[in-house]
XYZ file of N, CA and C in Angstrom:
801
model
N 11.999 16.448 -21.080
C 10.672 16.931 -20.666
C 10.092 17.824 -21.747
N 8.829 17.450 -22.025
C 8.425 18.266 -23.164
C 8.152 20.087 -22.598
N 7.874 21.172 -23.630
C 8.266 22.282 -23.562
C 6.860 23.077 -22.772
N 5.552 21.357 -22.646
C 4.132 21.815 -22.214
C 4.709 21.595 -20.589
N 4.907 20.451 -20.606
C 5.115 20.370 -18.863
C 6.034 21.468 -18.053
N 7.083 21.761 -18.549
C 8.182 22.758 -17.805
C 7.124 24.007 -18.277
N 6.721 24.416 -19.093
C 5.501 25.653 -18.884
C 4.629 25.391 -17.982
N 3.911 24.224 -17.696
C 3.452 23.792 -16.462
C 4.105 24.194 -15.283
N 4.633 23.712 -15.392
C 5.795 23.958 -13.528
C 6.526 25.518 -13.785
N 6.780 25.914 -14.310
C 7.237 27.501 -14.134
C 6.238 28.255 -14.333
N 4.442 28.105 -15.353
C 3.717 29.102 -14.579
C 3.048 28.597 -12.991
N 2.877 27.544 -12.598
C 2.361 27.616 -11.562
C 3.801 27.925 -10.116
N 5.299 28.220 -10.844
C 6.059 28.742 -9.791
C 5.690 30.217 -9.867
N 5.402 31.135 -10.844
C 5.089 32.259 -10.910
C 4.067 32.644 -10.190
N 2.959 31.988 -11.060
C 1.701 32.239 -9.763
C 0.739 31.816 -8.793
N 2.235 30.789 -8.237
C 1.868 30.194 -6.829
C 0.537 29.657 -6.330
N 0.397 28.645 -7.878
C -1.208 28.207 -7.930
C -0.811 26.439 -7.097
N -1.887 26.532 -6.333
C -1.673 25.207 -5.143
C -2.081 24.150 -6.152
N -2.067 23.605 -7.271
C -2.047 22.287 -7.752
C -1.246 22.515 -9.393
N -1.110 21.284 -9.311
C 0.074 21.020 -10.722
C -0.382 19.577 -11.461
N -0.990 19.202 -12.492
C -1.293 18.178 -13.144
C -0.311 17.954 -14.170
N 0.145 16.766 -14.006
C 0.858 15.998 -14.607
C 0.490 15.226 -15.067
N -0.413 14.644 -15.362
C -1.108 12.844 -15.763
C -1.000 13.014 -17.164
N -0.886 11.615 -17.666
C -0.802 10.848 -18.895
C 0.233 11.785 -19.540
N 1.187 12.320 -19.175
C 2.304 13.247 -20.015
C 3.696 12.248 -19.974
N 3.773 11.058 -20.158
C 4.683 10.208 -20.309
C 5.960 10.424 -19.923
N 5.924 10.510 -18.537
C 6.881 11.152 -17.375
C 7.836 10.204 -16.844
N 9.104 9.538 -16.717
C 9.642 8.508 -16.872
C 10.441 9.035 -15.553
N 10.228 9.794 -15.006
C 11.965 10.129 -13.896
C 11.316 11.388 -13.378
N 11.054 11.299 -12.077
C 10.461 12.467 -11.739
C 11.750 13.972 -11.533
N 12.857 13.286 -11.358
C 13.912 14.509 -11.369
C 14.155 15.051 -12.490
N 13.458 14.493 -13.764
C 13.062 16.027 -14.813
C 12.913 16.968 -14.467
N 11.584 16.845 -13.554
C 10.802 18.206 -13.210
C 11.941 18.801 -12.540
N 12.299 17.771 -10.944
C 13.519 19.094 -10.428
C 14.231 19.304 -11.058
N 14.780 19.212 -12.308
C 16.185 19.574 -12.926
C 16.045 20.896 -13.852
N 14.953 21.096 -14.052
C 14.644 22.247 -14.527
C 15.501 23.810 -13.958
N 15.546 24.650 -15.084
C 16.188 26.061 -14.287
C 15.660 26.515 -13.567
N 14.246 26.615 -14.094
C 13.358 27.317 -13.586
C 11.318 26.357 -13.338
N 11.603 26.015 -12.221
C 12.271 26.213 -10.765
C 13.617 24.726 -10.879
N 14.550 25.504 -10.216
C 15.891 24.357 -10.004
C 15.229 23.042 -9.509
N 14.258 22.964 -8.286
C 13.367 21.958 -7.775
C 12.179 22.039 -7.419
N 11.499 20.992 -7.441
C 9.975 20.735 -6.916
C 10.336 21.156 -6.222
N 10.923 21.635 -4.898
C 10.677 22.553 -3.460
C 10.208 23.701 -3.629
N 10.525 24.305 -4.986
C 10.283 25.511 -5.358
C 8.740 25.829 -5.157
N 7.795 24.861 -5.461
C 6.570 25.436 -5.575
C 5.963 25.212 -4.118
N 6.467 25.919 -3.087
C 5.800 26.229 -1.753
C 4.556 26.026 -1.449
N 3.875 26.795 -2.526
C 2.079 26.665 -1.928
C 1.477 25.472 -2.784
N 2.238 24.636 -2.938
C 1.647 23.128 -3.809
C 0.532 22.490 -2.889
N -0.709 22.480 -3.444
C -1.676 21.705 -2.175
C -1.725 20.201 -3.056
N -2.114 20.192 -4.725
C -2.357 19.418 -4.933
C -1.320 18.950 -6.316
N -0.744 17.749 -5.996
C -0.232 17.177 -7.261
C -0.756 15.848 -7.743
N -0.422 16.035 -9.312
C -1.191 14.784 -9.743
C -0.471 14.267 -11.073
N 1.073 13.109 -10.728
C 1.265 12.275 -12.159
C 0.387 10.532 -12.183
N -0.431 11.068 -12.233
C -1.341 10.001 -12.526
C -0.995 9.345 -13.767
N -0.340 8.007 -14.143
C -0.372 6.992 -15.297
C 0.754 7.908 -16.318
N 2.473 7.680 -15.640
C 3.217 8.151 -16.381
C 4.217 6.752 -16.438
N 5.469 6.651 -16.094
C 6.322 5.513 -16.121
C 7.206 5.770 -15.439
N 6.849 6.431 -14.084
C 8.260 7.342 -12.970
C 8.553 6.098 -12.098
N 9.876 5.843 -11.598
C 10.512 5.165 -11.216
C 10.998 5.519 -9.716
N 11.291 6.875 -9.920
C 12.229 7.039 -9.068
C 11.897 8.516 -8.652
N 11.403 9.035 -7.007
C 11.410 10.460 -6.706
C 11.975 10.856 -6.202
N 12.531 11.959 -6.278
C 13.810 12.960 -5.483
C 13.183 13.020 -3.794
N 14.162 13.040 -3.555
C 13.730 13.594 -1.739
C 13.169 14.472 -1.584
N 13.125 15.595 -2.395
C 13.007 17.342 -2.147
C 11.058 16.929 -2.301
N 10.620 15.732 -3.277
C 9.112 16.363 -2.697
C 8.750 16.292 -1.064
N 9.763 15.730 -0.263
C 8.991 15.715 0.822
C 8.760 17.224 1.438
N 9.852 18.215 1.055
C 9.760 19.257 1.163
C 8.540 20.204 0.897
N 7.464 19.537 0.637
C 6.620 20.230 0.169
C 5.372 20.612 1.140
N 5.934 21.106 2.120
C 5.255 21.187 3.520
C 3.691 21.393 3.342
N 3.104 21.958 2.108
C 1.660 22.429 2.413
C 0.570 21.230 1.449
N 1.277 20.109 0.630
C 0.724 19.827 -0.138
C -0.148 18.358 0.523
N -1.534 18.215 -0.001
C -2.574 17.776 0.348
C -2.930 16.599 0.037
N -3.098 16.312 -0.928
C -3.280 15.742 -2.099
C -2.503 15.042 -3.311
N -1.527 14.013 -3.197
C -0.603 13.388 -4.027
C -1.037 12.128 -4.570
N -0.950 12.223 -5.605
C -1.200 11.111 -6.756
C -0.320 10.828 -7.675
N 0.230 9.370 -7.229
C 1.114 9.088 -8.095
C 0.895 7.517 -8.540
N -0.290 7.132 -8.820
C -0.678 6.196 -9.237
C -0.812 5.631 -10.143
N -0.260 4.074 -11.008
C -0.186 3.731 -12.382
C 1.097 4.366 -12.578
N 1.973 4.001 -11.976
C 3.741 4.593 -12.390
C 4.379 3.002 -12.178
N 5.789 3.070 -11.921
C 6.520 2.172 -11.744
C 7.559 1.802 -10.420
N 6.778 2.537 -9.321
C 7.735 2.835 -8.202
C 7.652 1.551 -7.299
N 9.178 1.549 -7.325
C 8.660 0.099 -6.181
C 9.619 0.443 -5.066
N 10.122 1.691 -5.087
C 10.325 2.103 -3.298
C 10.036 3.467 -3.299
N 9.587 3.925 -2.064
C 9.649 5.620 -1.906
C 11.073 6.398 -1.202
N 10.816 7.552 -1.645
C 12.544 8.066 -0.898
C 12.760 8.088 0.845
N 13.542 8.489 0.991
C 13.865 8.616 2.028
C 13.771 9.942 2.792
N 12.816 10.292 4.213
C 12.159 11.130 4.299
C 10.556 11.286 3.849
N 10.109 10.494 3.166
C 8.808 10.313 2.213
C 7.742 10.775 3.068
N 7.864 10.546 4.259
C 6.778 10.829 5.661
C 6.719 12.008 6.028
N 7.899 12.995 5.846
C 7.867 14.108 6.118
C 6.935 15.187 5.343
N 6.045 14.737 5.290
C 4.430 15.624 4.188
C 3.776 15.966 5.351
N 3.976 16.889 6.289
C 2.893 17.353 7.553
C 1.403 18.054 7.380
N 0.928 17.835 6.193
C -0.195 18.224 5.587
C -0.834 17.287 4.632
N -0.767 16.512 4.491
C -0.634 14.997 3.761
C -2.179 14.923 4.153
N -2.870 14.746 3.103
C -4.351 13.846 3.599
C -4.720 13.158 2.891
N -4.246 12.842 1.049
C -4.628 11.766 0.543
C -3.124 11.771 -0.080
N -2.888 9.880 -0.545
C -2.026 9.523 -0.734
C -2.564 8.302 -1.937
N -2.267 8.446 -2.868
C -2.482 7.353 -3.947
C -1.065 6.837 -4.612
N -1.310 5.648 -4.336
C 0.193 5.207 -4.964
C -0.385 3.351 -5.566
N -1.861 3.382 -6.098
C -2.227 2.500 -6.680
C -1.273 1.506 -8.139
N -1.403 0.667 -8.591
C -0.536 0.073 -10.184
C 0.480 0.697 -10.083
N 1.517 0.400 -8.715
C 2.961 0.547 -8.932
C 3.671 -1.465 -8.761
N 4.804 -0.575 -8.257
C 5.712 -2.189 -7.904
C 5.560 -2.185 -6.092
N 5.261 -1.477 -5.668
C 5.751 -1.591 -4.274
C 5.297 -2.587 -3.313
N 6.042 -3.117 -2.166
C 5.745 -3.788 -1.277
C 6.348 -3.091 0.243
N 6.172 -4.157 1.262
C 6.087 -3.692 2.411
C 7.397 -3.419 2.767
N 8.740 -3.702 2.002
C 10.156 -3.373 1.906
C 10.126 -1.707 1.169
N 9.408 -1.675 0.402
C 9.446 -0.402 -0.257
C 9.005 0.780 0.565
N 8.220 0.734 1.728
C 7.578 1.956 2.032
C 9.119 3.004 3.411
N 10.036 4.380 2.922
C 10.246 4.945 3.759
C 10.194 4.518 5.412
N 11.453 4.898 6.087
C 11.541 4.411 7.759
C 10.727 5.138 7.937
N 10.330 6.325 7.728
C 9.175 7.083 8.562
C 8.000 7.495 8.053
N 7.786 6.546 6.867
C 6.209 6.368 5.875
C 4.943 7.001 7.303
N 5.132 5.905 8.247
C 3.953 5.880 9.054
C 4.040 7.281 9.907
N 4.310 8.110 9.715
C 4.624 9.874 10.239
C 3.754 10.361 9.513
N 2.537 9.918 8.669
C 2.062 10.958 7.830
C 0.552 10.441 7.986
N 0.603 11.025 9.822
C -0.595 10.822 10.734
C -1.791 11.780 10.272
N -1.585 12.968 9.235
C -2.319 13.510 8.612
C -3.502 12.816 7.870
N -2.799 11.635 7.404
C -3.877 10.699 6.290
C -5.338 10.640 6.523
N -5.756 10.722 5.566
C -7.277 10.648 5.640
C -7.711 9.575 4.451
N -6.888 9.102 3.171
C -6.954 8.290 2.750
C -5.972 7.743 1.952
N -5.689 6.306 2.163
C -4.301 5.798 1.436
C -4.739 4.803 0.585
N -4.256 4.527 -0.634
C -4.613 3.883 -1.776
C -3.607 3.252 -2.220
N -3.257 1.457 -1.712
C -2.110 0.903 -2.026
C -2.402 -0.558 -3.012
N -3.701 -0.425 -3.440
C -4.058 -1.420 -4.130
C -3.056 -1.745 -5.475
N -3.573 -2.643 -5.800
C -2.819 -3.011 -7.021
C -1.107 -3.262 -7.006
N -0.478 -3.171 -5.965
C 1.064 -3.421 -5.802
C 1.584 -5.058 -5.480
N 2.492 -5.363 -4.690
C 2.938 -6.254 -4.631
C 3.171 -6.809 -2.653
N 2.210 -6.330 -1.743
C 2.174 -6.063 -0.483
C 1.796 -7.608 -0.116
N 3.038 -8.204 0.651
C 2.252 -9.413 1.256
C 1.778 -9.411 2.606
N 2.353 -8.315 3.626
C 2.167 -7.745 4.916
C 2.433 -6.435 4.703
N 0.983 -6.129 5.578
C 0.719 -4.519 6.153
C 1.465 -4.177 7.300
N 2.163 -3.119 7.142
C 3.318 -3.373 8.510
C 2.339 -2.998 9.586
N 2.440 -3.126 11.099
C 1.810 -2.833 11.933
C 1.596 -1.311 12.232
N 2.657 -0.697 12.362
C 2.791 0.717 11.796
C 1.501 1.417 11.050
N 0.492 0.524 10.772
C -0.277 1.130 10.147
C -1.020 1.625 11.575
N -1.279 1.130 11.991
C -1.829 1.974 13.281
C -1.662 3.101 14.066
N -0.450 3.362 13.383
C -0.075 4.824 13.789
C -1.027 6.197 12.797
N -1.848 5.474 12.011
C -2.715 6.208 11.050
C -4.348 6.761 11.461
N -4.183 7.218 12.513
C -4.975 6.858 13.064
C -6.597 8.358 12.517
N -5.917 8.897 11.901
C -7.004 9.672 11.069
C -7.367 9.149 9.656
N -7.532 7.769 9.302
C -7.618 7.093 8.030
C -8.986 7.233 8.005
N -9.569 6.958 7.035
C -11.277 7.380 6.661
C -11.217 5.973 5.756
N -10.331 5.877 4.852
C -10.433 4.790 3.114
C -9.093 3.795 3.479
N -8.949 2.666 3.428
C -8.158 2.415 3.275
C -8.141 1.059 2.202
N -7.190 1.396 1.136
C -7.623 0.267 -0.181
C -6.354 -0.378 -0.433
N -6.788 -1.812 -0.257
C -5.058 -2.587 -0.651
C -5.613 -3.811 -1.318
N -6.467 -3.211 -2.216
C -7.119 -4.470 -3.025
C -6.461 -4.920 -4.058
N -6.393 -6.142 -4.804
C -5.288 -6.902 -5.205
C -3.513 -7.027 -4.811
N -3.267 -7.198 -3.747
C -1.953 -7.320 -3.535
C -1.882 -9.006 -3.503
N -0.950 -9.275 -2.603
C -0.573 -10.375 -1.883
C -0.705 -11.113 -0.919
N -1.037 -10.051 -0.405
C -1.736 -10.025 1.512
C -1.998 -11.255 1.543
N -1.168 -11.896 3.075
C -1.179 -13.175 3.541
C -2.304 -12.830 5.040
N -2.182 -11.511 5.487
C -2.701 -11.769 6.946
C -2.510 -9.868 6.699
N -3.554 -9.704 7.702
C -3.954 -8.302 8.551
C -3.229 -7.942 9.858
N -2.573 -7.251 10.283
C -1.898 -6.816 11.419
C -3.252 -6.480 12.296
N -3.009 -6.442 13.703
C -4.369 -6.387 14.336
C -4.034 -4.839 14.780
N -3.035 -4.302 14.776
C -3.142 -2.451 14.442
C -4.416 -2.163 13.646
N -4.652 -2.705 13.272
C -5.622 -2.218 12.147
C -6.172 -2.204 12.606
N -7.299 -2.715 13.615
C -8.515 -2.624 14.781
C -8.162 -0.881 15.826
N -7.390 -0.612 15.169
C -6.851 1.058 15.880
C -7.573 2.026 14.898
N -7.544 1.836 13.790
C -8.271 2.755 12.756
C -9.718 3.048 13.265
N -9.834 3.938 14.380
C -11.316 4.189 14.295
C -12.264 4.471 13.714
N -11.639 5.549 12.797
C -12.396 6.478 12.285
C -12.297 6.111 10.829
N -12.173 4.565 10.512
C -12.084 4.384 9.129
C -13.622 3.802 8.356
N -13.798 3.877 7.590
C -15.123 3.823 6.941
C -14.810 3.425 5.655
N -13.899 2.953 4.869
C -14.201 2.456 3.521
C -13.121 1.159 3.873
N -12.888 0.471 3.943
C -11.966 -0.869 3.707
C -11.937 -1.629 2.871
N -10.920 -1.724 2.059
C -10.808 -2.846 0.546
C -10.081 -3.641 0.369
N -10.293 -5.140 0.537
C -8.749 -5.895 0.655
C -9.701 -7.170 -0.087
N -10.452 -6.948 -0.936
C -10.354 -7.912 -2.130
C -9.242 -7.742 -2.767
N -9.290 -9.468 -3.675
C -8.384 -10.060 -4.211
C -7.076 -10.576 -3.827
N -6.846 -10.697 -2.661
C -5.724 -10.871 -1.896
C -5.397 -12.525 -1.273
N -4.401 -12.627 -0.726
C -4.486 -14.274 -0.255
C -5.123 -14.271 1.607
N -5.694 -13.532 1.615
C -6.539 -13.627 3.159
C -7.049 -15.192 3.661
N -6.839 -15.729 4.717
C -7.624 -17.027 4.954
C -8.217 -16.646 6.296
N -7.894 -15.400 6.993
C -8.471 -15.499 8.506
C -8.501 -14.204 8.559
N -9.232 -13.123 9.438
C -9.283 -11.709 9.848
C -8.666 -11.751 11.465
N -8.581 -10.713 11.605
C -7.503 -10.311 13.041
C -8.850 -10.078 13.626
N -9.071 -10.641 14.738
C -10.528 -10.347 15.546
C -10.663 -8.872 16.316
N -8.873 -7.708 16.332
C -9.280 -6.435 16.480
C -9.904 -5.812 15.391
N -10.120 -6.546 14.143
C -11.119 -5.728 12.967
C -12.719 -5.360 13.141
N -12.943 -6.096 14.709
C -14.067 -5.989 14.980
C -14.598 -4.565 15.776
N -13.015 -3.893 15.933
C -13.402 -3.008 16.926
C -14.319 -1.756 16.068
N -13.921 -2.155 14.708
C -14.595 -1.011 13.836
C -15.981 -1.131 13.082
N -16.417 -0.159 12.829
C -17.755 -0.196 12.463
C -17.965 0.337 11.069
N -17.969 -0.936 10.568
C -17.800 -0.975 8.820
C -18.676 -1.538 8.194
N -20.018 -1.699 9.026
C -21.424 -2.122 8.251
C -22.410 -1.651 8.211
N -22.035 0.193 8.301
C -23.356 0.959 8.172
C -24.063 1.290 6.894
N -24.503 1.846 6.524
C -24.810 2.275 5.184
C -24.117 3.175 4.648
N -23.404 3.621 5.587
C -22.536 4.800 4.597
C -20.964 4.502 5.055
N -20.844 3.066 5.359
C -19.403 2.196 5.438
C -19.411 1.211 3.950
N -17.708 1.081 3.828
C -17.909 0.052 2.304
C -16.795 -0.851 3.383
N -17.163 -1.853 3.335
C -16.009 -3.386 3.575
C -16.280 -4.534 2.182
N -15.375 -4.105 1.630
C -15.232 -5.238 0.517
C -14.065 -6.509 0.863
N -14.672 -7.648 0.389
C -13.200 -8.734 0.405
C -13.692 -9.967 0.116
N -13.945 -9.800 -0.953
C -14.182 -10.512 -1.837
C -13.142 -11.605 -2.273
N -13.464 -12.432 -3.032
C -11.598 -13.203 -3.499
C -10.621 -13.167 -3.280
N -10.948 -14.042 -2.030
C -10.103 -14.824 -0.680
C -10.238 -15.752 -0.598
N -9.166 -16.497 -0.132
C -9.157 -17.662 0.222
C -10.090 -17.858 1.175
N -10.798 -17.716 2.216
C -11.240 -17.681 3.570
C -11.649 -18.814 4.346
N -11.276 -19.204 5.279
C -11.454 -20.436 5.807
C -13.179 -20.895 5.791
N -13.312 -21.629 5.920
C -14.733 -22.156 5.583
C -15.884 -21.606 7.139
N -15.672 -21.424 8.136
C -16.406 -20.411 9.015
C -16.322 -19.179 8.588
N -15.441 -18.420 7.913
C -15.576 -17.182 7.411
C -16.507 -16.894 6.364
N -16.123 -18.281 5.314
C -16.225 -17.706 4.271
C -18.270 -17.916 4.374
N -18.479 -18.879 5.139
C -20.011 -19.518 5.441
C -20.395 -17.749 5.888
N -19.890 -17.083 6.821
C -20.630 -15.366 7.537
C -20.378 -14.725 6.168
N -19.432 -14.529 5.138
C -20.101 -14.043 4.158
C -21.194 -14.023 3.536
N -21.587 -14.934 3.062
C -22.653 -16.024 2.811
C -23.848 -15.571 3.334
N -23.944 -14.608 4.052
C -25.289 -14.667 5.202
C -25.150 -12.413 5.010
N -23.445 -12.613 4.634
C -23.668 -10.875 4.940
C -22.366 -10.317 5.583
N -22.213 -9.263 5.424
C -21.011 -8.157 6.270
C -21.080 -8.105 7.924
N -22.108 -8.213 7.664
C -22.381 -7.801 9.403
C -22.542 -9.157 10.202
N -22.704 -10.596 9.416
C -22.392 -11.659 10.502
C -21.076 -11.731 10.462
N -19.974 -11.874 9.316
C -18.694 -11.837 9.556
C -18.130 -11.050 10.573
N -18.915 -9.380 10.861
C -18.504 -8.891 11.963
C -18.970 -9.332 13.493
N -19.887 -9.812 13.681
C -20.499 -10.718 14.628
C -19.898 -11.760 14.876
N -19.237 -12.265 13.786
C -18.614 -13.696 14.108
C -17.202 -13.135 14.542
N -16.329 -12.538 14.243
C -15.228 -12.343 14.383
C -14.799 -11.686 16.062
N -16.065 -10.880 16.317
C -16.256 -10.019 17.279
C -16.364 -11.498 18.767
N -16.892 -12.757 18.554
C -17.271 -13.858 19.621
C -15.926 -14.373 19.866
N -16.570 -15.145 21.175
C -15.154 -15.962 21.825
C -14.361 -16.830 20.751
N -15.559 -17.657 20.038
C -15.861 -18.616 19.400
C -14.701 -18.248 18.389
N -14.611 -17.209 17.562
C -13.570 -16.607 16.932
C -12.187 -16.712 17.433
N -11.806 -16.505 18.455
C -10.671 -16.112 18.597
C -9.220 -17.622 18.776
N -10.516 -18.390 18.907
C -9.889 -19.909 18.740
C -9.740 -20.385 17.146
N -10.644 -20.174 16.229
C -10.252 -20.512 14.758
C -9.343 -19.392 14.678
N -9.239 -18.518 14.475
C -8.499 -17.407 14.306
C -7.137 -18.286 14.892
N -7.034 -18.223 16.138
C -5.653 -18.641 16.281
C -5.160 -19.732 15.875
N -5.935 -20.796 15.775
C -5.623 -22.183 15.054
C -5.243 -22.122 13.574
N -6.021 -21.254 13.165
C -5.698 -20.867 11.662
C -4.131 -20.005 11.280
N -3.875 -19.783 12.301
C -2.726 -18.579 12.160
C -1.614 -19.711 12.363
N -1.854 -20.332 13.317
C -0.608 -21.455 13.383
C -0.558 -22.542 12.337
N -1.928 -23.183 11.987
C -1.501 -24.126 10.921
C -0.555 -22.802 9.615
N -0.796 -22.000 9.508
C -0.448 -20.783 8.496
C 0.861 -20.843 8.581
N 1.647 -20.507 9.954
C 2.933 -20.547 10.260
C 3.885 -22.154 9.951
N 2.896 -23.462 10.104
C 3.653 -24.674 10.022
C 3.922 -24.521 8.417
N 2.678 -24.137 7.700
C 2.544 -24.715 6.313
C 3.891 -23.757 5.556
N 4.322 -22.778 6.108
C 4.934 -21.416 5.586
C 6.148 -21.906 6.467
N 6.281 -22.709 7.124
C 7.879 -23.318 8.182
C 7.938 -24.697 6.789
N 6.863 -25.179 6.331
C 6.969 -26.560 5.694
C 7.683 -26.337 4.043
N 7.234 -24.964 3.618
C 7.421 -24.166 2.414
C 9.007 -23.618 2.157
N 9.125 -23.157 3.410
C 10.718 -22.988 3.738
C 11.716 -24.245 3.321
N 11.137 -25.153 4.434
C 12.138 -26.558 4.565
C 12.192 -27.054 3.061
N 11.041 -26.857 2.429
C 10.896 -27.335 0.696
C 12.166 -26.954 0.372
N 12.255 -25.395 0.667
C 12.476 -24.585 -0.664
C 14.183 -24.842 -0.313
N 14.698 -25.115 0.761
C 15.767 -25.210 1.320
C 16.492 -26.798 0.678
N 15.412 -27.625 0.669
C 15.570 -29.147 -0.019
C 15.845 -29.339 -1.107
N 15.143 -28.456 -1.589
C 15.306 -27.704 -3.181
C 16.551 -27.529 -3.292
N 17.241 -26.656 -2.975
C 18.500 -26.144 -2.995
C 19.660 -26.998 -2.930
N 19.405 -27.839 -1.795
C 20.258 -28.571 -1.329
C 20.566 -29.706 -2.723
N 19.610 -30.240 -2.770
C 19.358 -31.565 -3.965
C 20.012 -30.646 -5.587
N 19.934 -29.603 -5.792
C 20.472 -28.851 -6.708
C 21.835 -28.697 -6.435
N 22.234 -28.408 -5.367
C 23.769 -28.028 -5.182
C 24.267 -29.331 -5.114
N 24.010 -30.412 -4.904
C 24.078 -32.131 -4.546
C 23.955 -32.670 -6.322
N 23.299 -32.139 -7.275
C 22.683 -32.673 -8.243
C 24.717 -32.187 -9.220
N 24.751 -30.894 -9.026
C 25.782 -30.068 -9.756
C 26.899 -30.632 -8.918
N 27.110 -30.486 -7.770
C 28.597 -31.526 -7.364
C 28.724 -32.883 -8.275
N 27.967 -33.716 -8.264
C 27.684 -34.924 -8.462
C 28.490 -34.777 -10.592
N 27.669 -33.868 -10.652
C 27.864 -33.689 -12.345
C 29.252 -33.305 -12.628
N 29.554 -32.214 -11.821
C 31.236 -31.629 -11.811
C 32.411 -32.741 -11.571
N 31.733 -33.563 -10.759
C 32.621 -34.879 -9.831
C 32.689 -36.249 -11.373
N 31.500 -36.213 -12.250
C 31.336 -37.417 -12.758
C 32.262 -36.718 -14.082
N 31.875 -35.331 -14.416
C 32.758 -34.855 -16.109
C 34.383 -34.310 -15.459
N 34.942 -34.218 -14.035
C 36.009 -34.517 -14.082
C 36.530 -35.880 -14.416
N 35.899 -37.100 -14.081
C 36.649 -38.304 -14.290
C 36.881 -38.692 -16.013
C-alpha cells in the first residue's frame, strides 16, 4: 500500500472524518487497508459515513467492513469482485450501494445481502447476473435500481413490491417478457426513468415500445398480458429444458466418441 493511502486511513482514524476516498489508487486486496498498524482494521474508523474505491483491482473484502455500522454510502465499483463476504448485509445504515464493472452474479451476493432494507439505491449493472433473486423484494425502500448490461433472462415479480422505486435500468440484457407485477409501479412520470432498451422482447412488447413507456405499462398492466406473459415463460422453460438435453447429448457423444478411441488404440 502506498505511503498516500495508509496516511489516508490513519488521518481520517485520528479525526474521525465520516468519508475515506480511495479511487483510482490501484488497490488490488482490500485487506491492505485492514492490515495496517494503524488502524489494525477498517472497523477502526467508526464514524465512516462514506467510502469510495471506485476503479481499483480488489478482489476480495474482509468481513470487518460489515462492521461499519454508520456508513452510508459504499462504492466499490469497476473492481474485480465476483462474491461479497459473508455478513455483507449487516450495514444497518446502508443507503447507497454501487458495485457496478465487477464479476458478480446471483451466486455471488452474501446469505443475508437482502437485510440491507436501508437501500435507497443499488447499482449492479455491468456484472454477470442472469436472475435477480426474489429477495429483492425485501428492498423495499429502493428509489434507483440499475442492472443494465448483465445477463438477465427474466424479472422476479418481487419486483412489483418496490414501491417507492423511480429510476429502473435493465437495458442490454436478454429480457423477452416483463413480470406483469412491474405494473404495480409507477415509472412513467416525468420525474421516473424506465430504460430497456436492447432486448430481446417478444414482438407485443417490443410493438408498446414503439408507441412509448407508458403503453408497455398499459399493456402489461391488461388481462390480455398475463396470457403472453405466461405462454412466453413456458415456451422459455421448454427451449432452456431443450438446451439442457443438448448440452447433456453433447457430453454423452464425447464420452462415447473417447471410449470408442481408447477401445480402437488399445487393439
Amino acid at each position: 500500500m502506498s505511503k498516500s493511502l495508509k496516511k489516508i486511513v490513519e488521518e481520517s482514524r485520528e479525526k474521525n472524518q465520516p468519508e475515506v476516498d480511495m479511487c483510482d489508487r490501484g488497490i488490488s486486496n482490500m485487506l491492505d487497508v485492514s492490515g495496517l498498524s494503524v488502524p489494525p482494521n477498517i472497523a477502526d474508523l467508526k464514524n465512516l459515513e462514506v467510502l469510495n474505491f471506485f476503479n481499483n483491482q480488489i478482489e476480495e473484502l474482509p468481513t470487518q467492513i460489515s462492521s461499519l455500522q454508520k456508513l452510508k454510502h459504499l462504492n466499490l465499483g469497476m473492481n474485480r469482485l465476483n462474491t461479497l463476504p459473508r455478513g455483507f448485509g449487516s450495514l444497518p445504515a446502508l443507503e447507497v450501494l454501487d458495485l457496478t464493472y465487477n464479476n458478480l452474479n446471483e451466486n455471488s451476493l452474501s446469505g443475508n445481502f437482502f437485510y440491507l432494507t436501508t437501500l435507497r439505491a443499488l447499482y449492479l449493472s455491468d456484472n454477470d447476473f442472469e436472475i435477480l433473486p426474489p429477495d429483492i423484494g425485501k428492498l423495499t425502500k429502493l428509489q434507483i435500481l440499475s442492472l443494465r448490461d448483465n445477463d438477465l433472462i427474466s424479472l422476479p415479480k418481487e419486483i412489483g413490491e418496490l414501491t417507492q422505486l423511480k429510476e429502473l435500468h435493465i437495458q442490454g440484457n436478454r429480457l423477452t417478457v416483463l413480470p406483469p407485477e412491474l405494473g404495480n409501479l409507477d415509472l412513467t412520470g416525468q420525474k421516473q426513468v424506465f430504460k430497456a432498451e436492447n432486448n430481446p422482447w417478444v414482438t407485443p412488447i417490443a410493438d408498446q415500445f414503439q408507441l412509448g413507456v407508458s403503453h408497455v405499462f398499459e399493456y402489461i398492466r391488461s388481462e390480455t398480458y398475463k396470457y403472453v406473459e405466461c405462454f412466453s415463460s413456458i415456451i422459455c422453460q421448454v427451449l432452456n429444458s431443450l438446451k439442457s438435453m443438448a448440452e447433456l447429448l453433447l457430453i454423452l457423444l464425447e464420452a462415447e466418441s473417447s471410449l470408442l478411441f481408447t477401445i480402437t488404440a488399445s487393439k
